[in-house]
Amino acid sequence: MERIFDTHAHYYDPKFDALEGGAESLLSSDEFRNTVSGVVNVGTCYENCLVCIEQARKYDFMHVAAGIHPSDAQGVCKLSPNDEISRIKSLVCDETARKANKIVAIGEIGLDYYWQPVSKELQLEYFTRQMSLAEELGLPVVIHDREAHGDTFDIICKYPSVKGVIHSCSMSAEMVKELTKRGWYISFSGPLTFKNASKVREACAATLLDKLLVETDAPYLAPVPFRGKINHSILMQNTLKVVADIHGISFDEAARITTQNAKNLFRM
C-alpha cells in the first residue's frame, strides 16, 4: 500500500494527551511510519508555531506551516496585530532560518465567520497582512475558510501571485473550479466521508487531480467510522478511499497523486 501525505495536522494539540503515550508514541510507531509519508504540522499563533518547530525537528517526515489563525487573532493574540505579525515574520523572513525550522508555508490564515462574536475587520487585517507577507516571500499559504467563502475568494483575487491550499474545503464546486484554474490546491478531510456531505463530495469531484490534497486536521474531524474520536494521520486512509472512489482511481494512485501534489505545493 502506498503511503499517504497529511497536509494539515496539529500534533501539538493537548487533545493528544488522551492517547496512551500521547502524540509522541503515535508519531514514533511503526504503523504511523508505514502508513504516512509526510505531515505538515500547522501553527495557529506564534506560541504554538514554536512548538510546531520543536516537534518537527524530531521527525524527518514532519514540516511546519507558521501563521495566525483567524480565531486566534480574536481570542489568543494579546499584542497588537503589528506586533503579532512581526513575531511571525521573525520565523519566516530569513530563508536560512526558515529552512532550518522546516517551515514550508504561511498558515493557518484566513477567515472564520462561524464563531461569535466575529470581528470581520480584525480577521481581514490579519488575513490580508499575512497574504502580503506570503507575496513578499514567495511562499504558499494554508487557508482556513469557514462560512466566509465570498470574502475569502475576494482576498485571494487581490493577491494573484500568491498560491496555496484551501484546507478542509467546504466551498462549492463552482468556486473550487475557479480556484483551481487560478493554480490553487484544494484539500479534503474527514467530513468528506460523512453521510450528509454531498456538497463536499461534489467539490471533491470538481477538483482537478493535479490540485487535489488530503488531510486530517488532526486531532479534529475524524472520518467515518471514527467520527467523534481523536483524529490522526493513520485514519486518513478512510478519507483517501472516498477520494479514490469519487475520482474512479485506485487507492494507491490517489495516494501517489496527492503526495506528489503536496510536494509540488510545498516545494519539497
Short mmCIF file of N, CA, C and O in Angstrom, two decimals, residues 191-243:
data_model
loop_
_atom_site.label_atom_id
_atom_site.label_comp_id
_atom_site.label_asym_id
_atom_site.label_seq_id
_atom_site.Cartn_x
_atom_site.Cartn_y
_atom_site.Cartn_z
N PRO A 191 -14.75 15.10 6.99
CA PRO A 191 -16.14 15.33 6.61
C PRO A 191 -16.52 14.82 5.22
O PRO A 191 -17.71 14.61 4.96
N LEU A 192 -15.54 14.60 4.36
CA LEU A 192 -15.83 14.02 3.04
C LEU A 192 -16.51 12.67 3.18
O LEU A 192 -17.28 12.26 2.30
N THR A 193 -16.26 11.96 4.28
CA THR A 193 -16.81 10.63 4.49
C THR A 193 -18.17 10.64 5.17
O THR A 193 -18.80 9.59 5.29
N PHE A 194 -18.64 11.81 5.60
CA PHE A 194 -19.89 11.89 6.34
C PHE A 194 -21.08 11.66 5.40
O PHE A 194 -21.05 12.03 4.22
N LYS A 195 -22.14 11.08 5.94
CA LYS A 195 -23.31 10.71 5.14
C LYS A 195 -23.97 11.94 4.49
O LYS A 195 -24.47 11.86 3.37
N ASN A 196 -23.97 13.08 5.19
CA ASN A 196 -24.68 14.27 4.70
C ASN A 196 -23.76 15.23 3.96
O ASN A 196 -24.06 16.42 3.84
N ALA A 197 -22.62 14.74 3.45
CA ALA A 197 -21.59 15.62 2.87
C ALA A 197 -21.65 15.66 1.35
O ALA A 197 -20.61 15.69 0.69
N SER A 198 -22.84 15.68 0.77
CA SER A 198 -22.95 15.63 -0.69
C SER A 198 -22.28 16.82 -1.36
O SER A 198 -21.62 16.68 -2.40
N LYS A 199 -22.38 18.02 -0.77
CA LYS A 199 -21.76 19.20 -1.37
C LYS A 199 -20.24 19.12 -1.32
O LYS A 199 -19.55 19.56 -2.25
N VAL A 200 -19.71 18.54 -0.24
CA VAL A 200 -18.26 18.38 -0.13
C VAL A 200 -17.77 17.37 -1.17
O VAL A 200 -16.74 17.57 -1.82
N ARG A 201 -18.54 16.31 -1.37
CA ARG A 201 -18.16 15.31 -2.39
C ARG A 201 -18.25 15.92 -3.80
O ARG A 201 -17.42 15.60 -4.66
N GLU A 202 -19.23 16.79 -4.03
CA GLU A 202 -19.31 17.48 -5.32
C GLU A 202 -18.08 18.36 -5.53
O GLU A 202 -17.54 18.44 -6.65
N ALA A 203 -17.64 19.03 -4.48
CA ALA A 203 -16.44 19.86 -4.58
C ALA A 203 -15.20 19.02 -4.86
O ALA A 203 -14.34 19.40 -5.65
N CYS A 204 -15.13 17.86 -4.22
CA CYS A 204 -14.02 16.94 -4.47
C CYS A 204 -14.03 16.47 -5.91
O CYS A 204 -12.98 16.44 -6.58
N ALA A 205 -15.18 16.12 -6.43
CA ALA A 205 -15.30 15.66 -7.82
C ALA A 205 -14.89 16.76 -8.79
O ALA A 205 -14.37 16.48 -9.88
N ALA A 206 -15.11 18.02 -8.41
CA ALA A 206 -14.79 19.16 -9.28
C ALA A 206 -13.31 19.54 -9.22
O ALA A 206 -12.86 20.36 -10.03
N THR A 207 -12.57 18.97 -8.29
CA THR A 207 -11.16 19.32 -8.13
C THR A 207 -10.30 18.53 -9.10
O THR A 207 -10.37 17.30 -9.15
N LEU A 208 -9.50 19.23 -9.88
CA LEU A 208 -8.59 18.57 -10.80
C LEU A 208 -7.62 17.69 -10.03
O LEU A 208 -7.18 18.04 -8.94
N LEU A 209 -7.28 16.54 -10.61
CA LEU A 209 -6.42 15.60 -9.90
C LEU A 209 -5.07 16.22 -9.53
O LEU A 209 -4.50 15.90 -8.49
N ASP A 210 -4.56 17.11 -10.36
CA ASP A 210 -3.25 17.69 -10.06
C ASP A 210 -3.32 18.84 -9.05
O ASP A 210 -2.31 19.45 -8.72
N LYS A 211 -4.53 19.09 -8.52
CA LYS A 211 -4.69 20.10 -7.48
C LYS A 211 -5.34 19.52 -6.23
O LYS A 211 -5.78 20.26 -5.35
N LEU A 212 -5.39 18.22 -6.13
CA LEU A 212 -6.11 17.53 -5.06
C LEU A 212 -5.17 17.14 -3.92
O LEU A 212 -4.10 16.58 -4.14
N LEU A 213 -5.59 17.46 -2.69
CA LEU A 213 -4.83 17.11 -1.49
C LEU A 213 -5.76 16.49 -0.46
O LEU A 213 -6.98 16.67 -0.51
N VAL A 214 -5.16 15.76 0.50
CA VAL A 214 -5.93 15.20 1.62
C VAL A 214 -5.24 15.58 2.93
O VAL A 214 -4.06 15.88 2.97
N GLU A 215 -6.01 15.54 3.99
CA GLU A 215 -5.53 15.97 5.30
C GLU A 215 -6.38 15.35 6.40
O GLU A 215 -7.42 14.73 6.13
N THR A 216 -5.93 15.58 7.63
CA THR A 216 -6.73 15.17 8.78
C THR A 216 -7.36 16.34 9.53
O THR A 216 -8.47 16.25 10.02
N ASP A 217 -6.61 17.45 9.68
CA ASP A 217 -6.90 18.50 10.66
C ASP A 217 -6.85 17.90 12.06
O ASP A 217 -7.55 18.33 12.97
N ALA A 218 -6.02 16.87 12.21
CA ALA A 218 -5.88 16.18 13.50
C ALA A 218 -5.53 17.17 14.61
O ALA A 218 -4.75 18.10 14.38
N PRO A 219 -6.15 16.97 15.79
CA PRO A 219 -6.94 15.82 16.25
C PRO A 219 -8.45 15.93 15.97
O PRO A 219 -9.24 15.19 16.55
N TYR A 220 -8.82 16.83 15.06
CA TYR A 220 -10.24 17.08 14.78
C TYR A 220 -10.68 16.37 13.49
O TYR A 220 -9.86 15.87 12.73
N LEU A 221 -12.00 16.34 13.28
CA LEU A 221 -12.62 15.91 12.02
C LEU A 221 -12.26 14.48 11.61
O LEU A 221 -11.97 14.20 10.44
N ALA A 222 -12.32 13.56 12.55
CA ALA A 222 -12.04 12.16 12.22
C ALA A 222 -13.06 11.62 11.23
O ALA A 222 -14.25 11.95 11.30
N PRO A 223 -12.62 10.81 10.28
CA PRO A 223 -13.53 10.26 9.28
C PRO A 223 -14.40 9.14 9.84
O PRO A 223 -14.08 8.54 10.88
N VAL A 224 -15.47 8.83 9.14
CA VAL A 224 -16.26 7.63 9.43
C VAL A 224 -15.36 6.42 9.19
O VAL A 224 -14.61 6.38 8.21
N PRO A 225 -15.32 5.42 10.06
CA PRO A 225 -16.21 5.15 11.19
C PRO A 225 -15.65 5.62 12.54
O PRO A 225 -16.03 5.09 13.58
N PHE A 226 -14.76 6.61 12.53
CA PHE A 226 -14.12 7.08 13.76
C PHE A 226 -14.62 8.46 14.16
O PHE A 226 -13.99 9.12 14.98
N ARG A 227 -15.73 8.89 13.57
CA ARG A 227 -16.24 10.23 13.83
C ARG A 227 -16.43 10.45 15.33
O ARG A 227 -16.98 9.62 16.03
N GLY A 228 -15.94 11.60 15.80
CA GLY A 228 -16.05 11.95 17.22
C GLY A 228 -14.86 11.52 18.04
O GLY A 228 -14.73 11.92 19.20
N LYS A 229 -13.97 10.70 17.48
CA LYS A 229 -12.77 10.26 18.18
C LYS A 229 -11.60 11.17 17.83
O LYS A 229 -11.70 12.03 16.93
N ILE A 230 -10.48 10.99 18.52
CA ILE A 230 -9.28 11.77 18.23
C ILE A 230 -8.75 11.35 16.86
O ILE A 230 -8.47 10.17 16.63
N ASN A 231 -8.61 12.29 15.98
CA ASN A 231 -8.16 12.01 14.63
C ASN A 231 -6.63 12.00 14.55
O ASN A 231 -5.97 12.72 15.29
N HIS A 232 -6.09 11.22 13.64
CA HIS A 232 -4.65 11.23 13.37
C HIS A 232 -4.42 10.72 11.96
O HIS A 232 -5.33 10.22 11.29
N SER A 233 -3.20 10.82 11.50
CA SER A 233 -2.90 10.61 10.08
C SER A 233 -3.16 9.20 9.60
O SER A 233 -3.46 9.00 8.41
N ILE A 234 -3.06 8.20 10.45
CA ILE A 234 -3.33 6.83 10.03
C ILE A 234 -4.78 6.68 9.57
O ILE A 234 -5.08 5.98 8.60
N LEU A 235 -5.69 7.39 10.26
CA LEU A 235 -7.11 7.29 9.94
C LEU A 235 -7.44 7.95 8.59
O LEU A 235 -8.52 7.72 8.05
N MET A 236 -6.51 8.72 8.05
CA MET A 236 -6.76 9.40 6.78
C MET A 236 -6.95 8.43 5.62
O MET A 236 -7.45 8.80 4.56
N GLN A 237 -6.56 7.17 5.82
CA GLN A 237 -6.82 6.16 4.80
C GLN A 237 -8.30 6.11 4.43
O GLN A 237 -8.66 5.90 3.26
N ASN A 238 -9.18 6.32 5.41
CA ASN A 238 -10.62 6.28 5.16
C ASN A 238 -11.06 7.44 4.28
O ASN A 238 -11.93 7.26 3.41
N THR A 239 -10.48 8.61 4.49
CA THR A 239 -10.79 9.76 3.64
C THR A 239 -10.27 9.53 2.23
O THR A 239 -10.97 9.80 1.24
N LEU A 240 -9.05 9.01 2.12
CA LEU A 240 -8.45 8.81 0.80
C LEU A 240 -9.22 7.77 -0.01
O LEU A 240 -9.32 7.88 -1.24
N LYS A 241 -9.79 6.77 0.65
CA LYS A 241 -10.60 5.77 -0.06
C LYS A 241 -11.81 6.43 -0.73
O LYS A 241 -12.17 6.10 -1.87
N VAL A 242 -12.44 7.39 -0.05
CA VAL A 242 -13.58 8.10 -0.63
C VAL A 242 -13.11 8.97 -1.79
O VAL A 242 -13.77 9.04 -2.84
N VAL A 243 -11.97 9.66 -1.62
CA VAL A 243 -11.40 10.46 -2.71
C VAL A 243 -11.18 9.58 -3.94
O VAL A 243 -11.53 9.96 -5.07
#
